[in-house]
Amino acid sequence: MAINKFMKLALKALSYPDIDIRKTYQLQRSLQNLAAPKVSPHKQDWQDHIVVSEGRKILTRIYFPLQQKAEGTLLFFHGGGWVTENIDTYHKVCTALAQATRHRVVSVDYRLAPESPFPNGLEDCYAVAQRLFLTPKSFGFAPGKITLVGDSAGGNLAAAVSLKARDEGIFSVERQILIYPATYYDHSDASPFPSVKENGSDYLLTSRRICEYIDLYKRNDDDLVDPYFSPLMAEDLSHQPDTLLITAEFDPLRDEGEAYALKLQEAGNHVILYRMKDALHGFMSLGIGYVHVRRAHDLINTFLNRSEQHESVKPLA
């Protein structure tokens, strides 16, 4: 559905709350938890699983496609600016993803900033990935092909896990799906990306809010140029997974995501880039009643089913 002038006015009005997330993130978490769907105790299609790493317990939730044999496993990292959201607030997203793709989805409840700043959340995601790749039987199933998936801050974490996996050499990631990922550190007026200015004030997620999330996530300014914090800063992007990268037309993060796709391709990786027309940041949380979600599921299925064929970055629609 196209964004008409009346919708633009409504979005603009909603994009100017006088709230600093750095001061109100705990309240934001509480409101999100209240709005989260009530998870049924009759767990026919999901189960919780604990991964223990270096003495800490990392909660994961495994979703199963109902009445279908799982064709593989998606390791999912949720969005929320590294500060908000959790596996409960993403329950519907992961349930829908499992049913639409006929894959198991393993969602990770990683530690959040500012209580646990960079790289703590990344370490949780990497620890779960390492366990899933190296000892899949510990999850109680044979995972088949494993694909990393993340949206927004979760897309940032998926990209960082792939980089870290290459650098550490302990396991190899073959595929990743990055949905409107954060890949760069500067979302101020000095940003080199036009989408920060074009989409940074009138489309719900503002550039100011992204800057606040970055401030909460980082330990200090040195983190900003760390490739695991800002994947676009990586000097070497060779030997990265086959990648599907989906951006949203009216998203401040659009251009940095597309720049990351192009840089991956230039480094010799196989990449499919798709800009979702008329979409806002965060559209995956809207539910399958929305055309953008259904289209994203179709793109993901096409990518997952292309086992041997490769496709390079396509011209943007």
XYZ file of C-alpha atoms in Angstrom:
317
model
C 0.000 0.000 0.000
C 1.411 3.377 -1.000
C 1.947 6.066 1.618
C -0.478 8.865 0.737
C -0.346 12.461 2.002
C -2.734 11.789 4.884
C -0.676 8.842 6.079
C 2.472 10.951 5.791
C 0.921 13.589 8.064
C -0.027 10.948 10.614
C 3.448 9.393 10.521
C 5.048 12.798 10.930
C 2.922 13.523 14.001
C 3.854 10.162 15.537
C 7.556 10.669 14.841
C 8.070 13.541 17.276
C 7.527 12.167 20.781
C 9.539 14.258 23.239
C 11.037 11.148 24.801
C 14.726 10.366 25.210
C 15.107 6.581 25.106
C 18.316 6.944 27.112
C 16.174 8.038 30.056
C 13.061 5.958 29.418
C 14.283 2.618 28.038
C 13.065 0.727 31.105
C 9.565 2.155 30.677
C 9.702 1.287 26.977
C 10.578 -2.309 27.832
C 7.680 -2.509 30.282
C 5.219 -1.197 27.710
C 6.489 -3.653 25.104
C 6.129 -6.543 27.533
C 2.560 -5.505 28.326
C 1.745 -5.388 24.623
C 3.448 -8.703 23.884
C 1.136 -11.597 22.975
C 0.226 -13.941 25.777
C 2.211 -17.084 25.108
C 0.086 -20.206 25.428
C 1.383 -22.793 27.930
C 0.271 -25.497 25.483
C 3.476 -25.479 23.489
C 2.678 -27.471 20.372
C 4.840 -25.381 18.101
C 7.612 -24.052 20.345
C 9.829 -24.866 23.310
C 12.343 -22.972 25.407
C 15.940 -24.112 25.505
C 18.860 -22.877 27.621
C 22.373 -22.546 26.233
C 25.081 -22.301 28.906
C 28.216 -20.420 27.858
C 31.030 -19.352 30.181
C 28.755 -19.761 33.189
C 25.879 -17.652 31.879
C 22.506 -18.987 30.801
C 21.179 -17.775 27.449
C 17.487 -18.337 26.852
C 16.473 -19.416 23.357
C 13.091 -20.366 21.974
C 12.711 -22.980 19.254
C 9.718 -22.673 16.907
C 8.548 -25.604 14.792
C 6.468 -25.431 11.602
C 3.129 -27.063 12.392
C 2.171 -30.231 10.500
C 5.257 -29.914 8.313
C 8.704 -31.422 8.372
C 11.282 -28.723 9.061
C 13.516 -28.116 6.047
C 16.303 -26.397 7.968
C 16.948 -23.967 10.821
C 16.878 -20.162 11.028
C 18.918 -18.701 13.896
C 17.087 -15.455 14.652
C 18.288 -12.296 16.426
C 15.553 -9.761 17.244
C 15.611 -6.016 16.754
C 15.035 -3.230 19.256
C 18.153 -1.084 19.062
C 20.143 -3.514 21.238
C 18.162 -1.985 24.136
C 14.523 -3.126 23.956
C 12.461 -6.114 22.731
C 12.976 -9.791 23.619
C 11.886 -13.270 22.552
C 8.382 -12.713 23.979
C 7.770 -9.489 22.062
C 9.030 -11.219 18.881
C 6.960 -14.372 19.463
C 4.507 -13.673 16.622
C 7.293 -12.695 14.224
C 9.127 -15.971 14.802
C 5.958 -18.080 14.760
C 4.979 -16.589 11.398
C 8.504 -17.046 10.050
C 8.560 -20.725 11.005
C 5.215 -21.407 9.335
C 5.957 -19.367 6.217
C 9.394 -20.893 5.587
C 8.808 -24.441 6.885
C 12.002 -24.010 8.918
C 12.678 -24.247 12.621
C 13.408 -20.827 14.101
C 15.767 -20.525 17.069
C 15.257 -17.089 18.651
C 17.942 -15.757 21.017
C 17.190 -13.699 24.132
C 20.566 -11.932 24.164
C 21.641 -9.465 26.845
C 20.524 -5.867 26.338
C 22.284 -2.533 26.704
C 22.906 -0.357 28.618
C 23.150 -2.901 31.457
C 25.127 -5.145 29.097
C 26.711 -2.931 26.432
C 28.666 -4.034 23.369
C 29.913 -6.704 22.900
C 27.822 -8.650 25.452
C 24.738 -9.149 23.275
C 26.946 -10.164 20.371
C 28.782 -12.671 22.555
C 25.453 -14.303 23.463
C 24.427 -14.537 19.810
C 27.814 -15.930 18.821
C 27.761 -18.472 21.662
C 24.364 -19.807 20.571
C 25.497 -19.915 16.937
C 28.641 -21.836 17.848
C 26.641 -24.344 19.885
C 24.060 -24.809 17.128
C 26.662 -25.269 14.400
C 29.023 -27.531 16.358
C 26.724 -29.541 18.644
C 23.243 -29.407 17.099
C 22.128 -32.529 18.985
C 22.267 -30.472 22.201
C 19.152 -28.675 20.868
C 17.362 -31.976 20.405
C 17.179 -32.018 16.621
C 19.248 -32.258 13.461
C 19.170 -28.678 12.150
C 19.926 -29.280 8.478
C 21.151 -26.120 6.809
C 21.479 -23.218 9.241
C 20.802 -19.634 8.187
C 21.402 -16.535 10.325
C 18.506 -14.043 10.330
C 18.121 -10.693 12.046
C 16.150 -7.479 11.683
C 17.407 -3.979 12.534
C 19.780 -4.353 15.503
C 19.363 -8.100 15.031
C 20.542 -7.718 11.447
C 23.594 -5.936 12.806
C 24.206 -8.843 15.182
C 23.768 -11.445 12.433
C 26.313 -9.643 10.248
C 28.706 -9.365 13.200
C 28.328 -13.085 14.046
C 29.205 -13.937 10.440
C 32.299 -11.721 10.576
C 33.367 -13.160 13.922
C 32.791 -16.728 12.700
C 35.115 -16.099 9.766
C 37.731 -14.466 12.000
C 37.644 -17.182 14.664
C 37.508 -20.060 12.169
C 35.623 -22.394 14.527
C 32.498 -22.777 12.387
C 31.371 -21.509 9.010
C 28.172 -19.622 8.190
C 26.866 -20.329 4.689
C 23.792 -18.058 4.549
C 22.495 -14.927 6.237
C 19.348 -12.839 5.903
C 19.707 -9.211 7.008
C 16.454 -7.244 7.251
C 16.856 -3.430 7.366
C 20.121 -3.897 9.315
C 22.085 -1.215 11.160
C 25.586 -1.337 9.690
C 27.072 2.114 10.444
C 27.619 4.237 13.531
C 26.789 7.842 12.564
C 23.148 8.891 12.176
C 23.657 12.566 12.864
C 23.527 15.381 10.325
C 27.114 14.409 9.436
C 26.016 10.992 8.129
C 27.192 10.247 4.577
C 23.907 8.493 3.777
C 21.032 10.520 2.293
C 18.351 8.248 3.807
C 19.297 9.457 7.303
C 18.216 12.971 6.322
C 15.410 12.003 3.926
C 13.739 9.509 6.287
C 15.141 10.524 9.650
C 12.286 12.623 11.013
C 8.896 11.662 9.577
C 8.690 7.850 9.496
C 8.427 6.656 13.125
C 12.067 5.592 13.578
C 13.963 8.879 13.725
C 17.668 9.526 13.278
C 17.655 11.050 16.754
C 16.310 7.810 18.226
C 18.983 5.755 16.435
C 21.679 8.034 17.897
C 20.212 7.428 21.359
C 20.297 3.662 20.847
C 23.918 3.880 19.690
C 24.809 5.866 22.821
C 23.281 3.165 25.009
C 24.905 0.282 23.137
C 28.487 1.549 22.982
C 30.973 1.476 25.838
C 33.000 4.351 24.416
C 33.649 6.016 21.075
C 36.285 3.428 20.141
C 33.482 0.892 19.743
C 31.936 2.915 16.926
C 34.549 1.890 14.369
C 34.804 -1.731 15.496
C 33.557 -3.922 12.608
C 31.582 -6.041 15.073
C 29.776 -2.840 16.136
C 29.572 -1.267 12.664
C 29.987 -4.025 10.049
C 30.307 -1.469 7.254
C 33.631 -0.424 8.839
C 35.172 -3.841 8.136
C 38.171 -3.498 5.830
C 37.858 -7.119 4.717
C 34.436 -8.559 3.886
C 35.693 -11.583 2.003
C 34.445 -15.093 2.770
C 31.069 -13.953 4.037
C 27.846 -15.971 3.702
C 25.498 -15.882 0.753
C 23.319 -12.927 1.724
C 19.748 -11.751 1.262
C 19.523 -8.127 2.387
C 16.130 -6.414 2.532
C 15.799 -2.686 3.116
C 12.717 -0.464 3.540
C 12.106 2.542 1.293
C 11.219 4.983 4.088
C 13.883 3.943 6.593
C 16.811 6.037 7.889
C 18.912 2.833 7.785
C 18.112 2.120 4.135
C 21.274 3.457 2.501
C 23.766 1.975 4.959
C 22.128 -1.428 4.532
C 22.366 -1.161 0.763
C 25.965 0.057 1.030
C 26.755 -3.060 3.046
C 25.191 -5.283 0.382
C 27.275 -3.643 -2.329
C 30.457 -3.878 -0.251
C 29.788 -7.578 0.356
C 29.378 -8.093 -3.370
C 32.559 -6.164 -4.170
C 34.408 -8.491 -1.780
C 33.349 -11.470 -3.891
C 30.280 -12.658 -1.991
C 26.916 -13.675 -3.459
C 24.286 -11.104 -2.520
C 20.627 -10.441 -3.262
C 19.506 -6.916 -2.404
C 15.839 -5.919 -2.321
C 14.355 -2.559 -1.370
C 10.793 -2.953 -0.051
C 8.750 -0.240 -1.744
C 6.549 1.977 0.496
C 7.778 0.165 3.621
C 8.838 1.612 6.977
C 11.518 0.347 9.324
C 10.192 -2.467 11.504
C 7.562 -3.734 9.073
C 8.289 -7.394 9.912
C 6.474 -6.926 13.223
C 3.198 -5.966 11.543
C 1.966 -9.527 10.953
C 1.141 -11.614 7.904
C -1.918 -9.507 7.107
C 0.438 -6.896 5.650
C 1.701 -7.196 2.107
C 5.269 -6.233 3.023
C 5.518 -9.126 5.474
C 4.143 -11.616 2.962
C 6.501 -10.294 0.295
C 9.452 -10.621 2.674
C 8.454 -14.215 3.439
C 8.347 -14.914 -0.310
C 11.812 -13.408 -0.778
C 13.161 -15.437 2.123
C 11.675 -18.659 0.751
C 13.123 -18.035 -2.690
C 16.528 -17.396 -1.139
C 16.391 -20.477 1.088
C 15.292 -22.717 -1.763
C 18.076 -21.549 -4.052
C 20.522 -24.153 -2.774
C 23.039 -24.090 -5.600
C 22.147 -21.096 -7.726
C 23.536 -17.657 -6.955
C 22.348 -14.210 -7.846
C 24.148 -10.901 -7.568
C 22.845 -7.567 -6.384
C 19.813 -6.590 -8.429
C 18.879 -3.092 -9.540
C 16.551 -1.524 -7.004
C 12.871 -1.475 -7.878
